[in-house]
Coordinates of C-alpha atoms in Angstrom, one line a residue:
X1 CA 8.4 -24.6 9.7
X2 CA 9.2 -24.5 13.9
X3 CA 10.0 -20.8 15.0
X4 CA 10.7 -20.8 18.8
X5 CA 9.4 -16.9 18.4
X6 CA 6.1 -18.2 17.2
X7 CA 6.0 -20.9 19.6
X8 CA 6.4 -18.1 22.4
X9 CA 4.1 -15.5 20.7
X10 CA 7.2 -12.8 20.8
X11 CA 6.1 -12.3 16.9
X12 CA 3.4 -13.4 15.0
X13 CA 4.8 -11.9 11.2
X14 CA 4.1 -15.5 10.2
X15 CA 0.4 -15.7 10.3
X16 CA 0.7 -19.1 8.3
X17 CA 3.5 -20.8 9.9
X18 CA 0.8 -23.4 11.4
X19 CA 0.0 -24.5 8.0
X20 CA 1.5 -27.3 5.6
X21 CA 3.1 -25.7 2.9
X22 CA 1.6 -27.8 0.5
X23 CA -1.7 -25.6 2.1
X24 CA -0.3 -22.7 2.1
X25 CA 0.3 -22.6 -1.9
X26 CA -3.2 -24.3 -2.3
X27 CA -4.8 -21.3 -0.7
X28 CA -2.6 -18.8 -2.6
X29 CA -3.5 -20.6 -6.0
X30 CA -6.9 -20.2 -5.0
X31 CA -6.9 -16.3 -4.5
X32 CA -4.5 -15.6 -7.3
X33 CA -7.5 -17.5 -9.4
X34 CA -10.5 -16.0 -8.3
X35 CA -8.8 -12.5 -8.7
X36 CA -8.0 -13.2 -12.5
X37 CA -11.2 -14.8 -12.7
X38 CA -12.9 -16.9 -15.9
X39 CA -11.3 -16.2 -19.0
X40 CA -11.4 -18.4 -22.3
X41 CA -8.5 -19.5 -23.0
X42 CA -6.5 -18.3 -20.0
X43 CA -3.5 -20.9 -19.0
X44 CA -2.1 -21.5 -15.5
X45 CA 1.7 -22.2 -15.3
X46 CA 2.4 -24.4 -12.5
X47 CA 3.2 -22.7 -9.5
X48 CA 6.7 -21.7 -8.1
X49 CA 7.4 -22.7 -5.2
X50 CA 10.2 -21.1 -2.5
X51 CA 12.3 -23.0 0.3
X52 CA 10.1 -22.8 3.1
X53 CA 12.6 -20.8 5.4
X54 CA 16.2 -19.1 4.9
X55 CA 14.7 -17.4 1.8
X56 CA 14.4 -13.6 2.8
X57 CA 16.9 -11.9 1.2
X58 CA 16.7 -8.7 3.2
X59 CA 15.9 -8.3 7.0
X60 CA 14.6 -4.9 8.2
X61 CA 15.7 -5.2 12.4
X62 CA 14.1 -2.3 14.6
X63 CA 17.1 -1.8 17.0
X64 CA 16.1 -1.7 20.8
X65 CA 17.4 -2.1 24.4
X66 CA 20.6 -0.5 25.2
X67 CA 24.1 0.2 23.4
X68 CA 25.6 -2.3 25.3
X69 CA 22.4 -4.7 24.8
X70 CA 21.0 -3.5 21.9
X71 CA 17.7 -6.1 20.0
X72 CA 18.0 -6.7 16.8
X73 CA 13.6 -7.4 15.4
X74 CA 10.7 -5.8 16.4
X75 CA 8.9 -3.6 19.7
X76 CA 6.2 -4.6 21.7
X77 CA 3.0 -3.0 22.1
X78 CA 4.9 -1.2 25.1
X79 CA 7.7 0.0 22.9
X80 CA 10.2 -2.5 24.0
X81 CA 13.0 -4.0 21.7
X82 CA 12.3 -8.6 21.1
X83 CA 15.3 -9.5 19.5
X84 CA 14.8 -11.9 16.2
X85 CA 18.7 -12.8 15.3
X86 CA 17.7 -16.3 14.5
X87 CA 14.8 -15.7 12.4
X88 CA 14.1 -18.5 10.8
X89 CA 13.1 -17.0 7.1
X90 CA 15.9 -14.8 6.9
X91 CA 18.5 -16.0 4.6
X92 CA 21.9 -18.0 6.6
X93 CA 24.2 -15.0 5.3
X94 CA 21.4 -12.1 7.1
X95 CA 21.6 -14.2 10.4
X96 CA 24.9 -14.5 10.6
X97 CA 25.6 -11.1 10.0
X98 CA 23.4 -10.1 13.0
X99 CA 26.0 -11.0 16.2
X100 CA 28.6 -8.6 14.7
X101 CA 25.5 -5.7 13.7
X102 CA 25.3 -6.3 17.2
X103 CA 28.9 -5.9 18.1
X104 CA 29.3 -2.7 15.9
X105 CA 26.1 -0.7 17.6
X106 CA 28.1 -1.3 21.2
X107 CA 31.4 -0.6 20.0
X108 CA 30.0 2.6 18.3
X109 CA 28.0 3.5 21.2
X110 CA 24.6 3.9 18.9
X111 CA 21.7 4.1 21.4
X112 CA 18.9 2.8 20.1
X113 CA 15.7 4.7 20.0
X114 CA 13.4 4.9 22.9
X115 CA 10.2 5.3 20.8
X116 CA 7.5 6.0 23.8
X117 CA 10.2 9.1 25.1
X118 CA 11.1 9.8 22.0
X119 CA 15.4 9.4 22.7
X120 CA 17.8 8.0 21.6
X121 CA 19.8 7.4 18.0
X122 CA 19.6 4.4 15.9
X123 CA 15.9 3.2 15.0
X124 CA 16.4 0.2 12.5
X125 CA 18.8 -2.0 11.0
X126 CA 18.8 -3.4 7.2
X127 CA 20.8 -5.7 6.2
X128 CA 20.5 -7.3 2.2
X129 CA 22.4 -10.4 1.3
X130 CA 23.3 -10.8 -2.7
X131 CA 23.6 -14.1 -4.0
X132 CA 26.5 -14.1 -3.9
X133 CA 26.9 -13.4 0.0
X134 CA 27.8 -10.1 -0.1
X135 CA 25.9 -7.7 2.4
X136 CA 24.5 -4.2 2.0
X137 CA 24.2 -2.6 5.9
X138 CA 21.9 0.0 6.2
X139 CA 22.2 2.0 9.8
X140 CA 18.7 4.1 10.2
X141 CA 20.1 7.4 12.7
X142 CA 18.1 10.4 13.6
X143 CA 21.4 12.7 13.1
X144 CA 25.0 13.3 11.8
X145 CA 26.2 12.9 15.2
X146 CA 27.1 9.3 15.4
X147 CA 28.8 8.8 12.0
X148 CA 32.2 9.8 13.5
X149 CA 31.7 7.0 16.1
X150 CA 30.6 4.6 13.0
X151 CA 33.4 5.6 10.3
X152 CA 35.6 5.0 13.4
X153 CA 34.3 1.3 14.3
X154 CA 34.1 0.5 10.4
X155 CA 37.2 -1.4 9.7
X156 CA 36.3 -3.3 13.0
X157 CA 33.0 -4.4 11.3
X158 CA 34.5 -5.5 8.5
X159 CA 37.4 -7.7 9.4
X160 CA 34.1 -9.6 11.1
X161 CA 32.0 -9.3 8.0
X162 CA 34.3 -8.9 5.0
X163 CA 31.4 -9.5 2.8
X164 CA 29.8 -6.3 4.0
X165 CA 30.5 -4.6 1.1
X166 CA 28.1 -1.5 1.3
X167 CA 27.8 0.2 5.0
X168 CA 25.7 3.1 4.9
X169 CA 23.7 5.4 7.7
X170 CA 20.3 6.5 6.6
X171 CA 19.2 9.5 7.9
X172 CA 15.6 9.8 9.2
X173 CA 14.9 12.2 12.1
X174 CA 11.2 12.7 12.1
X175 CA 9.4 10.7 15.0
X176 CA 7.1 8.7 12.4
X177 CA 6.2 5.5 11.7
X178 CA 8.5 4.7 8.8
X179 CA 11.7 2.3 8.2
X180 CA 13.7 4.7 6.4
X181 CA 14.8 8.6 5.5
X182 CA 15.5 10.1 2.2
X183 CA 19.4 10.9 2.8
X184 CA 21.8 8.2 2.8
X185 CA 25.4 9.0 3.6
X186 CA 28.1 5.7 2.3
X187 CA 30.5 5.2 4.3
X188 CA 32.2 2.3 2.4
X189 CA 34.2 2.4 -1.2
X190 CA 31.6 0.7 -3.1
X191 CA 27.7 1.7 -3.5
X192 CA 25.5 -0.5 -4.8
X193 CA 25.3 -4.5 -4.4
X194 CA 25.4 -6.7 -7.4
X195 CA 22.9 -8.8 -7.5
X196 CA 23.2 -11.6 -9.7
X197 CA 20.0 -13.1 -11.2
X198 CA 19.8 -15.2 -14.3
X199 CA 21.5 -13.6 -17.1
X200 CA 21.4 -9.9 -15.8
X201 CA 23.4 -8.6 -13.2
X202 CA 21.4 -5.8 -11.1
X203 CA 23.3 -3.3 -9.0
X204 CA 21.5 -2.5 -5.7
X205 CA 22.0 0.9 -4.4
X206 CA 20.8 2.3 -0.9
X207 CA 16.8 2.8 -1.3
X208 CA 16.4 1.1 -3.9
X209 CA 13.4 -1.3 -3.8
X210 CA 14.3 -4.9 -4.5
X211 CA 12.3 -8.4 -4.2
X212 CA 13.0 -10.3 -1.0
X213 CA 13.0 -13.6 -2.6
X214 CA 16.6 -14.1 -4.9
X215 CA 15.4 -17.3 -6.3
X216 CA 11.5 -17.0 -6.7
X217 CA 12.6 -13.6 -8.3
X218 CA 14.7 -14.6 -10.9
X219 CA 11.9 -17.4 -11.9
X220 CA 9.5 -14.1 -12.2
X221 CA 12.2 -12.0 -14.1
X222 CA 12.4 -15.2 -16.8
X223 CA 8.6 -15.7 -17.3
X224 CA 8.2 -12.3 -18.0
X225 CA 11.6 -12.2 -20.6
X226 CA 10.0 -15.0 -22.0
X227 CA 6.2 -14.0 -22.4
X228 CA 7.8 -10.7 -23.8
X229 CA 10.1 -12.9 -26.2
X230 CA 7.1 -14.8 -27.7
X231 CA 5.2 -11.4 -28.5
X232 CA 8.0 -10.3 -29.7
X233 CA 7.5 -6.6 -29.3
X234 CA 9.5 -3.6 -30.9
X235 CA 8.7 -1.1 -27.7
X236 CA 8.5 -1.8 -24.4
X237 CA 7.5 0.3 -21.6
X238 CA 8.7 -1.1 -17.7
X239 CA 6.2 0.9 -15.7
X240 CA 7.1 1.6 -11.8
X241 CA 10.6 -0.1 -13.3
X242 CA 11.9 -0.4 -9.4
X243 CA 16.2 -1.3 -10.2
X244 CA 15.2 -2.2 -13.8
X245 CA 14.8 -6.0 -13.0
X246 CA 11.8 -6.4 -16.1
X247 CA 13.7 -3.8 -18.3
X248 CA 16.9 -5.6 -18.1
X249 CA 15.4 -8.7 -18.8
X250 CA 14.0 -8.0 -21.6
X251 CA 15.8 -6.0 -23.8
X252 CA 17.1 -7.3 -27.0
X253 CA 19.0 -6.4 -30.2
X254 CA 16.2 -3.7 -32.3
X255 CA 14.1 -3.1 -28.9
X256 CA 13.2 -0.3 -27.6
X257 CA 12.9 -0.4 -23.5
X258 CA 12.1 2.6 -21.4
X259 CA 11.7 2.3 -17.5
X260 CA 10.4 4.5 -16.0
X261 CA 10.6 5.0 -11.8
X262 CA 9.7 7.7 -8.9
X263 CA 12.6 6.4 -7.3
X264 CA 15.7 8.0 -8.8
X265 CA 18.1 5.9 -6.5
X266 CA 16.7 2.8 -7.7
X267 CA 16.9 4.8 -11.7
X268 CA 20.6 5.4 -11.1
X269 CA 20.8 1.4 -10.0
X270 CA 18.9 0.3 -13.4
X271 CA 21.0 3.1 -15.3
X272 CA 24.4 1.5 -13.5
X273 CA 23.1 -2.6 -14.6
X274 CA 22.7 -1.4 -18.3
X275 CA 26.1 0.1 -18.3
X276 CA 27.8 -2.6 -16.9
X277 CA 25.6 -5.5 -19.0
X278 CA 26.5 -3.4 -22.6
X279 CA 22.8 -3.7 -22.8
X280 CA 22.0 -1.3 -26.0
X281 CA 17.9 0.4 -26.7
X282 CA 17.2 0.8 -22.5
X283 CA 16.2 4.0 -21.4
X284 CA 15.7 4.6 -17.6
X285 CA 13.7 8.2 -16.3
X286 CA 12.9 9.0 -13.0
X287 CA 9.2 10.0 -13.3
X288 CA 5.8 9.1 -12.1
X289 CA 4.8 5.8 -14.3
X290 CA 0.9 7.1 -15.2
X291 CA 1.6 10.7 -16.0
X292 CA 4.6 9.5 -17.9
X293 CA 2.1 7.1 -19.7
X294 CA -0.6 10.1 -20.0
X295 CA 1.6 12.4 -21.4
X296 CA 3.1 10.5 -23.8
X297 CA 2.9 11.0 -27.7
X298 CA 2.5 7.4 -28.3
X299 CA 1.8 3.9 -26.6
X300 CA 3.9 1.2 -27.4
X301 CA 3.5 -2.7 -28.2
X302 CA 3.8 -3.9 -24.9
X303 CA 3.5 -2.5 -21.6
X304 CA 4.7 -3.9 -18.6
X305 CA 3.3 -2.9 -14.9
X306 CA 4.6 -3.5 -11.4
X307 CA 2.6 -1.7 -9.1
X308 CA 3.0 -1.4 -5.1
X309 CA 0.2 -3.2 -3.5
X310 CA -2.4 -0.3 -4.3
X311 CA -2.4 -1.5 -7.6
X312 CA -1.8 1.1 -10.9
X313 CA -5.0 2.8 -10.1
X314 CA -8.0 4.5 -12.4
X315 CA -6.1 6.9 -14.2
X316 CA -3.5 4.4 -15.8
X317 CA -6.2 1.5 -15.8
X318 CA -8.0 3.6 -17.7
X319 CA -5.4 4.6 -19.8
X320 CA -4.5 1.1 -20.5
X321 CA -8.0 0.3 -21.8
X322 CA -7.9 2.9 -24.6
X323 CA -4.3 2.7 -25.4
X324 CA -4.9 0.6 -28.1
X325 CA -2.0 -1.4 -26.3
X326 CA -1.7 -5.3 -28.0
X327 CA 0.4 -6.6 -24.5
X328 CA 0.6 -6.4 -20.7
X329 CA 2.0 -7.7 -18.6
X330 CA 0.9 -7.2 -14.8
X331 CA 2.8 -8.4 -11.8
X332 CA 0.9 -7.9 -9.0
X333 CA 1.7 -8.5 -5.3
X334 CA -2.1 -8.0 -4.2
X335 CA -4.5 -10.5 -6.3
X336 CA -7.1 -7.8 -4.6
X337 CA -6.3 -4.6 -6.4
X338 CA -5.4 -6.7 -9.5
X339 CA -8.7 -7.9 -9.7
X340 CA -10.4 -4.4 -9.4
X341 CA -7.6 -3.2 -12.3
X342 CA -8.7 -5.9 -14.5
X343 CA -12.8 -5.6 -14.3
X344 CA -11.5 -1.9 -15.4
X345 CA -9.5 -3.2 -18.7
X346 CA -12.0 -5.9 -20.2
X347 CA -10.8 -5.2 -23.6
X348 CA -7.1 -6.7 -22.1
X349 CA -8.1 -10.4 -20.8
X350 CA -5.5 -12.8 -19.3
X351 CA -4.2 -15.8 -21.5
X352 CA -1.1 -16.9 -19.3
X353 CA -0.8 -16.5 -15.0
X354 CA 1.4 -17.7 -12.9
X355 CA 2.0 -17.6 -9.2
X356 CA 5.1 -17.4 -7.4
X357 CA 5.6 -17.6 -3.6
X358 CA 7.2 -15.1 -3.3
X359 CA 6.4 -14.8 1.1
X360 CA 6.3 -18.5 2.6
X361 CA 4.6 -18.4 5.9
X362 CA 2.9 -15.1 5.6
X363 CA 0.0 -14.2 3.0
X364 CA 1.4 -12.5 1.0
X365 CA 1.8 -14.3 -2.8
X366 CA 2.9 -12.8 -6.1
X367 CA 0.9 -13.4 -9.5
X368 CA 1.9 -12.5 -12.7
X369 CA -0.2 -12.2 -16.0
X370 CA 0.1 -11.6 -19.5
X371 CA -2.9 -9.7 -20.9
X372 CA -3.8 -9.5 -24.4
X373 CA -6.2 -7.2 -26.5
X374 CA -9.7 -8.8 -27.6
X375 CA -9.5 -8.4 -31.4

């Protein structure tokens, strides 16, 4: 893949760009492998692949330079806005969207944040394009104050993008090092953003964790529906459950599916899909996944885990291994902390993996793995 921004060294996100695909997923394959190590038995499903560019679904722009001339990407090591509109992995629908985010942030007179002085109003920009083509815009503020200016300039912004469906400001006014805030205030009609993968729609709301790669993630939601098909479970727990994507998936007529996730924005999204889906035996609480799982009276059949890039850690690893669980299914974004989970649970060894490029050009990769108990 080219990338003028590469070429120029403004951004170096890509670490892999210089690579042939074909390399890229060779080297991925490789780590995903050592990490699961040698089992008996254990069967590799070839690998899915992702376009090489246009594929992220969601784009997370720091916002710098002025109102009138505002950046849309990342700072420098100075603190200074590089603007990224035309970056090349973002989906078509995310860079298109950008001139008018643009547009809006003038209009609206949101000065950007001067991180080295500490001034300013709007920090980032994130904008999340469904399937469909529909946009979720996310406006990251320090304060109420601009929201009159924004409400005003709405309707503006939307005869331009009338697929912006959801238009929120996020509000984060600590001076620290991260994207977002906890309170969102909508400014549009609708709240969440359907997301239509495979057979399950999956409505999005504001902070709600969601993969950045539509297709590769609807190939991951329907390897794990079928792995849980073919085990044929009658409990199911979704562990660190994010929107619901592996609950929804996998539910079925006499199943029993509880997710369970810290995030109770991204609960009320998995709560809202099984409402609107008619999906019957799904049960969705906000809750951390391992105490949930150590204070339970019982384990079930099957468990399935989807950790952040820590991993599920010693207590739940643990936990796992005396369960008495028959089924897990792991999908890991970090073959490193999988590996060190899974030298914890010997009694649960792999017998189907998968990897799924998830992050083209960067390395970052996906793995997924069902685990079964030794007899």
């Amino acid at each position: 893949m080219q990338c003028s921004y590469s070429d120029a060294g403004a951004c170096r996100s890509c670490t892999l760009i210089e690579l042939p695909y074909p390399r890229q997923l060779a080297g991925k394959e490789e780590r995903c492998r050592a990490a699961l190590g040698e089992h008996p038995g254990l069967r590799w499903l070839p690998t899915v692949r992702s376009a090489e560019a246009g594929y992220r679904n969601k784009a997370k722009m720091v916002v710098g330079g002025t109102a009138r001339r505002p950046t849309l990407g990342i700072l420098d090591a100075a603190g200074r806005g590089v603007d990224l509109r035309r970056c090349a992995v973002c989906s078509p629908g995310v860079r298109a969207a950008l001139p008018a985010v643009a547009r809006f942030i003038t209009r609206a007179g949101l000065e950007p944040y001067d991180v080295p002085r500490r001034r300013g109003e709007l920090k980032n920009v994130l904008v999340t394009e469904s399937p469909d083509g529909e946009l979720m815009l996310r406006f990251v503020v320090r304060s109420r104050a601009p929201l009159a200016a924004m409400r005003r300039e709405l309707a503006h912004l939307r005869r331009e993008l009338p697929n912006a469906v959801v238009v929120t400001a996020n509000l984060l006014p600590e001076h620290k090092a991260v994207v977002e805030g906890e309170e969102e205030v909508v400014l549009t009609e609708r709240t969440s953003l359907r997301m239509r993968l495979g057979a399950v729609d999956l409505h999005l709301r504001p902070q709600s964790f969601f993969q950045t790669n539509s297709p590769v993630a609807e190939a991951l939601y329907a390897q794990v529906a079928g792995w849980v098909q073919e085990v044929a479970p009658a409990q199911v727990w979704d562990l660190y459950c994010g929107v619901g994507g592996f609950a929804l998936h996998c539910a079925a007529p006499g199943r029993r599916v509880t997710g369970v996730e810290v995030s109770a924005e991204a609960v009320e999204s998995a709560r809202a899909s099984a409402r609107a889906a008619g999906l019957q035996g799904l049960e969705f609480l906000a809750a951390d996944a391992t105490r949930f799982a150590l204070e339970a009276p019982a384990a079930p059949d099957l468990v399935v885990v989807n950790p952040p890039r820590r991993g599920i850690g010693a207590p739940l690893r643990e936990w796992l291994e005396r369960s008495g669980v028959r089924h897990v299914v792991y999908s890991s974004c970090n073959p490193d902390s999988l590996a060190a989970d899974l030298a914890a649970m010997p009694s649960l060894r792999p017998v189907r993996a998968r990897v799924l490029d998830m992050f083209p050009q960067t390395g970052h990769v996906e793995v997924v793995a069902l685990l079964e108990r030794a007899a």
